[in-house]
Amino acid sequence: MRAITTVVAAAVIMVGLASSPAAAAPSSTTDVRLIAFNDFHGNLQPPAGSSGRVTLPDGTSVNAGGGAYLATHVKQLRAQVRNSVVLSAGDNVGASPLDSALFHDEPTMDLLNELGVSASVIGNHELDEGYRELQRMQFGGCHPTDGCQFHSSYPGVKFPLLGANITFDNGLPAALPFTVTVSGGVPIGVIGVTLKDLPLVVTPEAIKGLKFGDEVKAINQTSRLLDVLGIKTQVVLLHQGDNTEGGGPDDCRTVPGAATAIAKAASPSVDVIFTGHSHQQYNCVIDDPAGNPRTVIQGASFGRLLSVVDLKVDKHTRDVVRSATTAHNEIVTRDVTPDPAAKALVDEATTKAAPIANKPVGSITTDLVRAQPPSGESALGDVIADAQLASTASNSAQIAMTNPGGIRTDLTFAGSAAGEGDGVVTYGEAFAVQPFSNIMQTMTLTGAQLKTVLEQQWQPKPDGSVQVNMLQISSTLHYTWSQAAPVGSKVSNITVAGQPVTDAATYRVSVNNFIAAGGDGFAELKNGTDIAGGPVDLDAFTSYLTANPNLAPPAADRITVAP
Ligand SMILES: [Zn+2]
């Protein structure tokens, strides 16, 4: 009876359509909205300081981010359309705030389930705690040493963590290369590819036995497979990105680098490339090898932006009508009602972490910032290097040096917790600055080696540009660098404890295990000798803050710039 009624109703509707002169032909395309974020890094609570702002095209900024606001914006974007898919371009976890990190980022993975994520690529930070921990993140189970601290069990994530270019040493795949998700009847092939240079940014022990292959090769091999399977709508989640020369969320002021090179070479079968890793905002169109325009987009980091790509898919070919693609980066503003379920999850994590997070560990007289003046020496960098030197005194350390990329946020006088503003530094705030749990190491370097390390702050890249990584140094080290001098001979006047450094003399130098293993391009540090282990970098930092209350920014006189 019901079937007959439906047929009759359908017939009436069809007659109605046919008799209406204004009726349009039935659409030959299906609309599918892709919604992606990248480099969330466990930012459950709205990130503070510049990490919680989005720069607009006019240079002003707006507050953005926070897991509960992110959930609201995702739901709003999904409600506007019939078909949508949520994706992540990697680094969901790792280097995350205490309320996520304390629970091995389980609350963040729960939030991603809540957001309805369909797939994520494996970023470098998904491997911070090793391959077994990555598998636990995926499939669930309690942490082998810490157990289940957040909830009584951890179920894993409901979406695949992809890595088409991640293999074991024997060449076998170590991660799923792609997944297929169906939206609006359209099968969408999602390929995940992480940066081939991942070993440069992850501690060697964590990725022992794994290999990271060429991004383009992996994309194209996987894309061909999807072609064979008849899956014409193809999306790449690429955990690699370019830098920009500023601009708003939808500008394309990128400095062409690894991501642009990959985008130019990746198979024309791929219709959209979501990028990540560089924490930049851009919305670009780069022609594929067949000359067709293709969206290449990134949404800053920490859940501040959602990259929204609206596709029109031909119903017959099931392929994307590339010329009809529109894309924008949606700002995760905080003027919306926080999503209740996401807020409950976020608040639960914060509440459970609070007794540890709110413990005072020191105090400061004014903001200690990581922003570098032209010399490269930042106030916060000075303090951290001094802390690392103090913490390794028992290793006879004479100087300490740390990589700027490991300093994740500023220490602000106002503080991040409500009711602060008294210069008190809490454990949670110190944690946010040094979240990697790197181990300090002290090694012996000759004066010549020390000079080489300092010269390695400037790294020539294949495209002719120079990557600059200014080490933050303890008060016992001074030197001058020349803007005009060529790469390899920029550094002069090096002194340790006021005495000129000579090539043959030896020095005890403390660094974290990340750069000790050659991370950030400091290859010379791998040649250090007589290595002694030290404390976790965060413990070095909090001990120093406790021992030096009312800490003020040190005089910025360690690094001098010459013309
Ligand atoms: Zn990354």
Coordinates of C-alpha atoms and ligand atoms in Angstrom, one line a residue:
M1 CA 0.0 0.0 0.0
R2 CA 2.7 2.4 1.0
A3 CA 4.7 1.5 -2.2
I4 CA 1.8 2.4 -4.4
T5 CA 1.2 5.6 -2.6
T6 CA 4.9 6.5 -3.1
V7 CA 4.7 5.8 -6.8
V8 CA 1.6 7.8 -7.2
A9 CA 3.1 10.7 -5.3
A10 CA 6.2 10.5 -7.4
A11 CA 4.2 10.6 -10.5
V12 CA 2.3 13.6 -9.4
I13 CA 5.6 15.4 -8.6
M14 CA 7.0 14.4 -12.0
V15 CA 3.9 15.7 -13.8
G16 CA 4.1 18.9 -11.7
L17 CA 7.7 19.3 -12.8
A18 CA 7.0 18.6 -16.5
S19 CA 4.2 21.1 -16.6
S20 CA 6.1 23.9 -14.9
P21 CA 7.7 26.2 -17.4
A22 CA 10.3 27.4 -14.9
A23 CA 11.6 23.9 -14.0
A24 CA 15.3 23.5 -14.5
A25 CA 16.8 20.3 -16.0
P26 CA 17.9 17.9 -13.2
S27 CA 21.4 18.7 -12.1
S28 CA 24.1 16.6 -13.7
T29 CA 26.4 17.2 -10.8
T30 CA 26.5 16.3 -7.1
D31 CA 27.8 18.8 -4.6
V32 CA 30.3 17.5 -2.0
R33 CA 31.9 19.7 0.6
L34 CA 35.3 18.7 2.0
I35 CA 36.1 20.2 5.5
A36 CA 39.7 19.8 6.7
F37 CA 42.0 21.0 9.4
N38 CA 45.7 20.4 10.0
D39 CA 48.2 20.6 12.9
F40 CA 45.5 20.6 15.6
H41 CA 48.2 19.5 18.2
G42 CA 45.7 18.7 20.9
N43 CA 44.5 22.3 21.3
L44 CA 41.3 21.3 23.2
Q45 CA 41.1 24.7 25.0
P46 CA 41.3 27.9 22.9
P47 CA 45.0 28.5 22.3
A48 CA 46.5 31.6 24.0
G49 CA 48.5 34.4 22.6
S50 CA 49.5 34.6 18.9
S51 CA 48.8 30.8 18.7
G52 CA 45.1 31.7 19.2
R53 CA 44.8 34.4 16.6
V54 CA 44.2 34.5 12.8
T55 CA 45.7 37.3 10.8
L56 CA 43.3 38.9 8.4
P57 CA 44.2 40.4 5.0
D58 CA 44.5 43.9 6.4
G59 CA 47.0 42.7 9.0
T60 CA 44.6 42.9 12.0
S61 CA 43.8 39.6 13.8
V62 CA 40.9 37.8 15.3
N63 CA 40.8 35.3 18.1
A64 CA 40.2 31.7 16.9
G65 CA 40.4 28.1 17.9
G66 CA 39.2 25.8 20.7
G67 CA 37.8 22.3 20.4
A68 CA 34.3 23.2 21.3
Y69 CA 34.2 26.1 18.8
L70 CA 35.8 23.9 16.2
A71 CA 33.0 21.4 16.6
T72 CA 30.3 24.1 16.3
H73 CA 31.9 25.4 13.1
V74 CA 32.2 21.9 11.6
K75 CA 28.5 21.3 12.4
Q76 CA 27.5 24.6 10.8
L77 CA 29.5 24.0 7.7
R78 CA 28.0 20.5 7.4
A79 CA 24.4 21.8 8.0
Q80 CA 24.8 24.2 5.1
V81 CA 25.1 21.4 2.5
R82 CA 23.7 18.0 1.8
N83 CA 27.0 16.1 1.5
S84 CA 30.2 16.7 3.5
V85 CA 33.3 14.9 4.6
V86 CA 35.6 15.9 7.4
L87 CA 39.4 15.3 7.1
S88 CA 42.7 16.0 8.9
A89 CA 46.1 16.7 7.3
G90 CA 48.0 15.4 10.3
D91 CA 49.7 16.4 13.6
N92 CA 46.5 16.0 15.4
V93 CA 48.5 15.2 18.5
G94 CA 52.0 15.7 19.9
A95 CA 53.5 19.0 21.2
S96 CA 50.1 19.4 22.7
P97 CA 48.9 21.3 25.8
L98 CA 48.9 19.5 29.1
D99 CA 45.2 18.6 29.2
S100 CA 45.7 16.5 26.1
A101 CA 49.3 15.4 26.5
L102 CA 48.9 14.2 30.1
F103 CA 46.5 11.6 28.7
H104 CA 48.7 10.6 25.7
D105 CA 46.3 12.7 23.6
E106 CA 43.4 10.4 24.1
P107 CA 40.9 13.3 24.7
T108 CA 42.0 14.8 21.3
M109 CA 41.4 11.5 19.5
D110 CA 38.0 11.3 21.2
L111 CA 37.3 14.8 19.9
L112 CA 38.2 13.9 16.4
N113 CA 35.8 11.0 16.6
E114 CA 33.2 13.5 17.8
L115 CA 33.9 15.8 14.9
G116 CA 33.1 12.9 12.5
V117 CA 36.6 12.8 10.9
S118 CA 36.7 10.3 8.0
A119 CA 40.4 10.1 7.5
S120 CA 43.7 11.6 8.7
V121 CA 47.2 11.4 7.4
I122 CA 50.0 10.5 9.8
G123 CA 52.0 13.6 10.6
N124 CA 55.4 13.6 12.1
H125 CA 54.0 14.2 15.6
E126 CA 51.7 11.1 15.3
L127 CA 55.1 9.3 15.6
D128 CA 56.5 11.2 18.5
E129 CA 56.0 8.3 20.8
G130 CA 56.8 5.6 18.3
Y131 CA 55.0 3.2 15.9
R132 CA 53.4 1.1 18.6
E133 CA 51.8 4.2 20.2
L134 CA 50.6 5.2 16.7
Q135 CA 48.9 1.8 16.5
R136 CA 47.4 2.2 19.9
M137 CA 46.0 5.6 18.9
Q138 CA 44.4 3.8 15.9
F139 CA 43.2 0.6 17.4
G140 CA 42.8 1.5 21.1
G141 CA 44.0 -0.1 24.4
C142 CA 45.5 1.4 27.5
H143 CA 49.0 2.9 27.5
P144 CA 51.6 0.3 28.3
T145 CA 53.1 2.2 31.2
D146 CA 50.6 4.9 32.2
G147 CA 47.5 2.7 31.7
C148 CA 44.1 4.4 31.0
Q149 CA 44.1 7.7 32.9
F150 CA 41.5 9.6 31.1
H151 CA 38.7 7.1 30.8
S152 CA 38.6 3.5 32.0
S153 CA 39.3 2.4 28.5
Y154 CA 40.5 3.9 25.2
P155 CA 38.7 2.7 22.1
G156 CA 40.9 4.1 19.4
V157 CA 39.8 6.2 16.5
K158 CA 36.9 5.5 14.1
F159 CA 38.8 6.7 11.1
P160 CA 42.0 5.4 9.4
L161 CA 45.4 7.1 9.9
L162 CA 47.0 7.1 6.4
G163 CA 50.5 7.1 5.1
A164 CA 51.1 5.9 1.6
N165 CA 54.8 6.6 1.8
I166 CA 55.4 4.9 5.2
T167 CA 57.0 1.5 5.0
F168 CA 59.0 -0.9 7.1
D169 CA 62.7 -1.3 6.3
N170 CA 61.7 -4.4 4.3
G171 CA 59.5 -2.3 2.0
L172 CA 56.2 -3.5 3.2
P173 CA 53.5 -0.9 4.0
A174 CA 53.5 0.3 7.6
A175 CA 50.2 2.3 7.2
L176 CA 47.1 2.3 5.0
P177 CA 47.9 4.2 1.8
F178 CA 44.3 5.4 1.2
T179 CA 40.7 5.1 2.2
V180 CA 37.4 5.4 0.2
T181 CA 34.6 7.3 1.7
V182 CA 31.2 7.8 0.1
S183 CA 29.3 11.1 0.2
G184 CA 26.2 11.9 -1.8
G185 CA 26.7 8.6 -3.6
V186 CA 30.1 9.8 -4.8
P187 CA 33.1 7.5 -3.9
I188 CA 36.0 9.7 -2.7
G189 CA 39.5 8.3 -2.6
V190 CA 41.5 9.9 0.2
I191 CA 45.3 9.4 -0.1
G192 CA 47.5 10.2 2.9
V193 CA 51.2 11.2 2.4
T194 CA 53.5 12.4 5.1
L195 CA 56.7 14.4 4.6
K196 CA 59.6 12.3 3.3
D197 CA 61.9 14.4 5.5
L198 CA 60.1 13.1 8.7
P199 CA 63.3 11.5 10.1
L200 CA 64.8 15.0 10.4
V201 CA 62.0 16.1 12.8
V202 CA 61.4 13.0 14.9
T203 CA 63.7 11.3 17.5
P204 CA 65.5 8.4 15.7
E205 CA 64.4 5.8 18.3
A206 CA 60.7 6.6 17.7
I207 CA 60.9 5.7 14.0
K208 CA 63.4 2.9 14.1
G209 CA 62.5 0.3 11.4
L210 CA 60.4 2.7 9.4
K211 CA 61.1 4.4 6.0
F212 CA 59.6 7.5 4.5
G213 CA 59.4 7.5 0.7
D214 CA 59.1 10.2 -1.9
E215 CA 55.7 12.0 -1.6
V216 CA 55.0 12.3 -5.4
K217 CA 55.8 8.7 -6.1
A218 CA 53.5 7.5 -3.3
I219 CA 50.7 9.9 -4.4
N220 CA 50.9 8.8 -8.0
Q221 CA 51.1 5.1 -7.3
T222 CA 48.1 5.3 -5.0
S223 CA 46.2 7.5 -7.4
R224 CA 46.8 5.0 -10.2
L225 CA 45.3 2.3 -8.0
L226 CA 42.3 4.4 -7.4
D227 CA 42.0 5.0 -11.1
V228 CA 41.9 1.3 -11.7
L229 CA 39.3 0.9 -9.1
G230 CA 37.2 3.5 -10.9
I231 CA 37.4 6.1 -8.1
K232 CA 37.6 9.3 -10.0
T233 CA 37.2 11.8 -7.1
Q234 CA 40.6 11.8 -5.4
V235 CA 41.8 13.9 -2.5
V236 CA 45.3 14.1 -1.0
L237 CA 46.1 14.8 2.6
L238 CA 49.7 15.9 2.5
H239 CA 51.5 16.5 5.8
Q240 CA 53.9 18.9 4.2
G241 CA 53.4 22.6 3.5
D242 CA 55.0 25.8 2.3
N243 CA 55.8 29.0 4.1
T244 CA 54.1 32.3 3.3
E245 CA 55.1 36.0 3.2
G246 CA 52.0 36.8 5.3
G247 CA 48.5 37.5 4.0
G248 CA 45.0 36.5 5.1
P249 CA 43.5 33.1 5.3
D250 CA 42.5 33.0 1.6
D251 CA 45.6 34.7 0.2
C252 CA 48.2 32.7 -1.7
R253 CA 51.4 34.4 -0.8
T254 CA 53.4 31.2 -0.5
V255 CA 57.1 30.9 -0.9
P256 CA 57.2 27.9 -3.3
G257 CA 58.8 25.0 -1.5
A258 CA 58.2 21.3 -1.0
A259 CA 54.4 21.5 -1.1
T260 CA 54.3 23.5 -4.3
A261 CA 56.8 21.1 -6.0
I262 CA 54.7 18.1 -5.0
A263 CA 51.5 19.9 -6.1
K264 CA 53.0 20.6 -9.5
A265 CA 54.0 16.9 -10.0
A266 CA 51.1 15.0 -8.4
S267 CA 48.9 13.0 -10.8
P268 CA 46.2 15.0 -12.6
S269 CA 43.7 12.4 -11.2
V270 CA 44.0 14.1 -7.8
D271 CA 41.4 16.9 -7.5
V272 CA 42.4 18.7 -4.2
I273 CA 45.5 18.8 -2.1
F274 CA 45.2 19.6 1.6
T275 CA 48.6 20.5 3.1
G276 CA 49.9 20.9 6.7
H277 CA 53.0 20.9 8.8
S278 CA 54.2 24.5 8.1
H279 CA 51.3 25.9 10.2
Q280 CA 50.6 28.6 7.5
Q281 CA 47.4 29.9 6.1
Y282 CA 46.9 29.9 2.3
N283 CA 44.4 29.1 -0.4
C284 CA 46.1 28.5 -3.7
V285 CA 45.3 27.2 -7.1
I286 CA 48.3 25.4 -8.7
D287 CA 47.9 23.8 -12.2
D288 CA 48.3 20.0 -12.2
P289 CA 50.7 18.4 -14.7
A290 CA 47.9 18.4 -17.3
G291 CA 47.4 22.1 -16.9
N292 CA 44.2 22.0 -15.0
P293 CA 43.7 24.3 -12.0
R294 CA 43.8 22.4 -8.6
T295 CA 43.2 23.7 -5.1
V296 CA 46.2 23.5 -2.7
I297 CA 45.2 24.8 0.7
Q298 CA 46.3 24.9 4.4
G299 CA 44.5 26.1 7.5
A300 CA 47.1 27.5 9.8
S301 CA 47.2 25.3 12.9
F302 CA 45.7 24.5 16.3
G303 CA 42.1 24.4 15.0
R304 CA 42.0 28.1 14.1
L305 CA 40.9 27.5 10.5
L306 CA 38.8 25.0 8.6
S307 CA 39.8 24.5 5.0
V308 CA 36.5 24.2 3.1
V309 CA 36.5 22.9 -0.5
D310 CA 33.2 22.6 -2.4
L311 CA 33.4 20.2 -5.2
K312 CA 30.9 19.6 -8.1
V313 CA 31.1 16.0 -9.1
D314 CA 29.7 14.9 -12.5
K315 CA 27.1 12.2 -11.8
H316 CA 28.0 10.2 -14.9
T317 CA 31.8 10.3 -14.8
R318 CA 31.9 10.6 -11.0
D319 CA 34.9 12.9 -11.5
V320 CA 35.3 16.5 -10.2
V321 CA 34.4 19.3 -12.5
R322 CA 37.6 21.1 -11.6
S323 CA 36.7 24.5 -12.9
A324 CA 33.7 24.6 -10.6
T325 CA 35.7 24.0 -7.4
T326 CA 35.5 26.7 -4.8
A327 CA 37.5 26.9 -1.6
H328 CA 37.9 29.1 1.4
N329 CA 39.5 29.0 4.9
E330 CA 36.7 29.4 7.5
I331 CA 37.9 31.1 10.7
V332 CA 37.0 29.1 13.8
T333 CA 35.7 32.2 15.7
R334 CA 34.7 32.1 19.3
D335 CA 31.5 34.1 18.9
V336 CA 29.4 30.9 18.3
T337 CA 27.9 28.7 21.0
P338 CA 30.4 26.0 22.0
D339 CA 29.2 22.6 20.9
P340 CA 27.9 21.0 24.1
A341 CA 29.2 17.5 23.6
A342 CA 32.7 18.7 22.5
K343 CA 32.7 21.2 25.4
A344 CA 31.9 18.5 27.9
L345 CA 34.8 16.4 26.6
V346 CA 37.2 19.4 26.6
D347 CA 36.2 20.4 30.1
E348 CA 36.6 16.9 31.4
A349 CA 40.2 16.8 30.1
T350 CA 41.0 20.2 31.6
T351 CA 39.4 19.3 35.0
K352 CA 41.2 16.0 35.2
A353 CA 44.5 17.7 34.3
A354 CA 44.0 20.8 36.5
P355 CA 45.5 19.7 39.8
I356 CA 48.8 19.3 38.0
A357 CA 48.4 22.1 35.4
N358 CA 47.6 24.8 38.0
K359 CA 50.6 24.2 40.3
P360 CA 52.8 27.4 40.4
V361 CA 56.4 26.7 39.4
G362 CA 57.7 30.3 39.3
S363 CA 57.0 33.9 38.4
I364 CA 58.0 36.5 35.8
T365 CA 58.1 40.3 35.8
T366 CA 56.9 40.7 32.2
D367 CA 56.1 38.6 29.1
L368 CA 59.0 36.3 28.0
V369 CA 58.5 36.0 24.3
R370 CA 60.0 33.7 21.7
A371 CA 59.8 36.2 18.8
Q372 CA 63.3 36.9 17.5
P373 CA 64.7 40.3 16.7
P374 CA 67.2 40.4 13.7
S375 CA 70.0 39.0 15.9
G376 CA 68.0 35.8 16.4
E377 CA 68.2 36.0 20.2
S378 CA 64.8 35.9 22.0
A379 CA 64.2 36.5 25.7
L380 CA 62.5 33.2 26.2
G381 CA 65.2 31.4 24.2
D382 CA 67.8 33.0 26.5
V383 CA 66.0 31.8 29.6
I384 CA 65.5 28.2 28.3
A385 CA 69.1 27.9 27.3
D386 CA 70.2 29.2 30.8
A387 CA 67.9 26.7 32.4
Q388 CA 69.3 23.8 30.3
L389 CA 72.9 24.9 31.2
A390 CA 72.0 25.0 34.9
S391 CA 70.3 21.6 34.7
T392 CA 73.4 20.0 33.3
A393 CA 76.0 21.5 35.6
S394 CA 76.7 18.0 36.9
N395 CA 77.8 17.0 33.4
S396 CA 80.3 19.9 33.5
A397 CA 78.4 21.7 30.9
Q398 CA 79.9 25.1 29.8
I399 CA 77.3 26.2 27.3
A400 CA 73.8 25.2 26.3
M401 CA 72.0 25.7 22.9
T402 CA 68.4 24.9 22.0
N403 CA 66.4 24.9 18.7
P404 CA 63.8 27.7 18.3
G405 CA 61.3 25.2 16.9
G406 CA 61.2 23.5 20.3
I407 CA 59.9 26.7 22.0
R408 CA 56.2 26.4 21.3
T409 CA 54.6 29.5 22.8
D410 CA 55.3 32.6 24.9
L411 CA 55.2 32.9 28.7
T412 CA 52.8 35.7 29.4
F413 CA 52.5 37.8 32.5
A414 CA 48.7 37.6 32.1
G415 CA 48.9 33.8 32.1
S416 CA 46.5 31.5 30.4
A417 CA 44.3 30.5 33.3
A418 CA 41.3 32.6 34.4
G419 CA 42.0 34.9 37.4
E420 CA 45.7 35.2 36.7
G421 CA 47.6 38.3 35.7
D422 CA 50.1 38.2 38.6
G423 CA 53.1 36.9 36.7
V424 CA 52.7 33.5 38.2
V425 CA 53.9 30.7 35.9
T426 CA 52.1 27.4 36.3
Y427 CA 53.2 24.0 35.4
G428 CA 50.7 24.0 32.6
E429 CA 52.1 27.2 31.2
A430 CA 55.7 26.0 31.3
F431 CA 54.5 22.7 29.7
A432 CA 53.0 24.6 26.8
V433 CA 56.4 26.2 26.1
Q434 CA 58.4 23.0 26.3
P435 CA 55.9 20.1 25.5
F436 CA 58.2 17.6 23.7
S437 CA 59.7 15.8 26.6
N438 CA 63.1 16.0 25.0
I439 CA 66.0 14.6 27.1
M440 CA 69.0 16.9 27.7
Q441 CA 72.4 15.6 26.5
T442 CA 75.8 17.0 27.2
M443 CA 78.6 16.3 24.7
T444 CA 82.2 17.4 24.0
L445 CA 82.8 19.5 20.9
T446 CA 86.0 21.1 19.7
G447 CA 86.1 24.8 19.1
A448 CA 86.1 24.0 15.3
Q449 CA 83.0 21.8 15.7
L450 CA 81.2 24.5 17.8
K451 CA 81.9 27.0 14.9
T452 CA 80.5 24.4 12.4
V453 CA 77.3 24.0 14.5
L454 CA 76.8 27.7 14.6
E455 CA 77.4 28.0 10.8
Q456 CA 74.7 25.2 10.4
Q457 CA 72.1 27.8 11.5
W458 CA 72.1 28.8 7.9
Q459 CA 71.2 25.9 5.5
P460 CA 71.2 26.4 1.8
K461 CA 68.3 24.6 0.1
P462 CA 68.1 23.1 -3.4
D463 CA 65.9 26.0 -4.6
G464 CA 68.6 28.5 -3.7
S465 CA 67.0 29.9 -0.6
V466 CA 68.5 29.7 2.9
Q467 CA 66.7 28.1 5.8
V468 CA 67.6 29.9 9.1
N469 CA 67.3 28.2 12.5
M470 CA 68.8 30.5 15.1
L471 CA 69.9 28.5 18.1
Q472 CA 69.0 30.0 21.5
I473 CA 72.1 30.1 23.6
S474 CA 73.1 30.3 27.2
S475 CA 74.7 33.5 28.8
T476 CA 78.1 31.8 28.7
L477 CA 78.3 31.8 24.8
H478 CA 78.7 35.0 22.7
Y479 CA 79.4 35.4 19.0
T480 CA 78.9 37.8 16.0
W481 CA 77.3 36.9 12.7
S482 CA 77.6 38.8 9.4
Q483 CA 74.6 39.5 7.2
A484 CA 76.8 39.9 4.2
A485 CA 79.1 36.9 4.6
P486 CA 78.3 33.8 2.6
V487 CA 76.7 30.7 4.2
G488 CA 79.5 28.7 5.9
S489 CA 81.5 31.7 7.1
K490 CA 79.0 33.9 8.8
V491 CA 80.1 33.4 12.4
S492 CA 83.1 35.1 14.2
N493 CA 84.2 36.3 17.6
I494 CA 83.0 33.2 19.5
T495 CA 83.6 33.3 23.2
V496 CA 82.8 30.8 26.0
A497 CA 82.7 32.4 29.5
G498 CA 84.4 35.4 28.0
Q499 CA 87.4 33.5 26.5
P500 CA 87.9 33.4 22.7
V501 CA 87.2 29.9 21.3
T502 CA 90.1 28.2 19.6
D503 CA 89.7 25.3 17.1
A504 CA 91.5 22.7 19.1
A505 CA 90.1 23.4 22.5
T506 CA 87.2 21.3 23.8
Y507 CA 84.0 22.4 25.3
R508 CA 81.1 20.7 27.1
V509 CA 77.9 21.6 25.3
S510 CA 74.3 20.7 26.4
V511 CA 71.6 20.3 23.8
N512 CA 68.3 18.4 23.7
N513 CA 68.3 14.9 22.2
F514 CA 66.4 16.1 19.1
I515 CA 69.2 18.4 17.8
A516 CA 71.9 16.0 19.3
A517 CA 70.7 13.5 16.7
G518 CA 71.1 16.1 14.0
G519 CA 67.6 17.4 14.0
D520 CA 66.8 20.8 12.3
G521 CA 69.9 20.2 10.2
F522 CA 72.5 20.5 13.0
A523 CA 74.4 17.5 11.6
E524 CA 77.7 18.4 13.3
L525 CA 76.1 17.7 16.7
K526 CA 76.0 14.0 15.7
N527 CA 79.9 14.1 16.0
G528 CA 79.9 15.1 19.6
T529 CA 81.8 12.8 22.0
D530 CA 81.5 11.7 25.7
I531 CA 77.8 12.1 25.7
A532 CA 76.0 12.2 29.1
G533 CA 72.3 12.2 29.5
G534 CA 70.4 14.9 31.5
P535 CA 66.9 15.7 32.7
V536 CA 63.8 16.2 30.5
D537 CA 63.9 19.7 29.1
L538 CA 60.6 20.6 30.8
D539 CA 62.0 19.6 34.2
A540 CA 65.1 21.7 33.5
F541 CA 62.8 24.7 32.7
T542 CA 60.5 24.4 35.7
S543 CA 63.4 23.9 38.1
Y544 CA 65.1 27.0 36.8
L545 CA 61.8 29.0 37.1
T546 CA 61.4 27.8 40.7
A547 CA 65.0 28.7 41.6
N548 CA 64.7 32.2 40.0
P549 CA 61.5 33.8 41.1
N550 CA 60.4 37.1 39.5
L551 CA 62.5 36.3 36.5
A552 CA 63.0 39.2 34.1
P553 CA 64.1 39.0 30.4
P554 CA 67.9 38.7 30.3
A555 CA 70.0 41.4 28.4
A556 CA 70.0 40.6 24.7
D557 CA 73.7 40.7 24.3
R558 CA 74.7 37.2 23.4
I559 CA 74.4 37.4 19.6
T560 CA 75.7 40.4 17.7
V561 CA 74.8 41.2 14.1
A562 CA 77.4 42.7 11.8
P563 CA 76.5 44.2 8.5
Ligands
ZN1 ZN 54.3 18.4 11.2

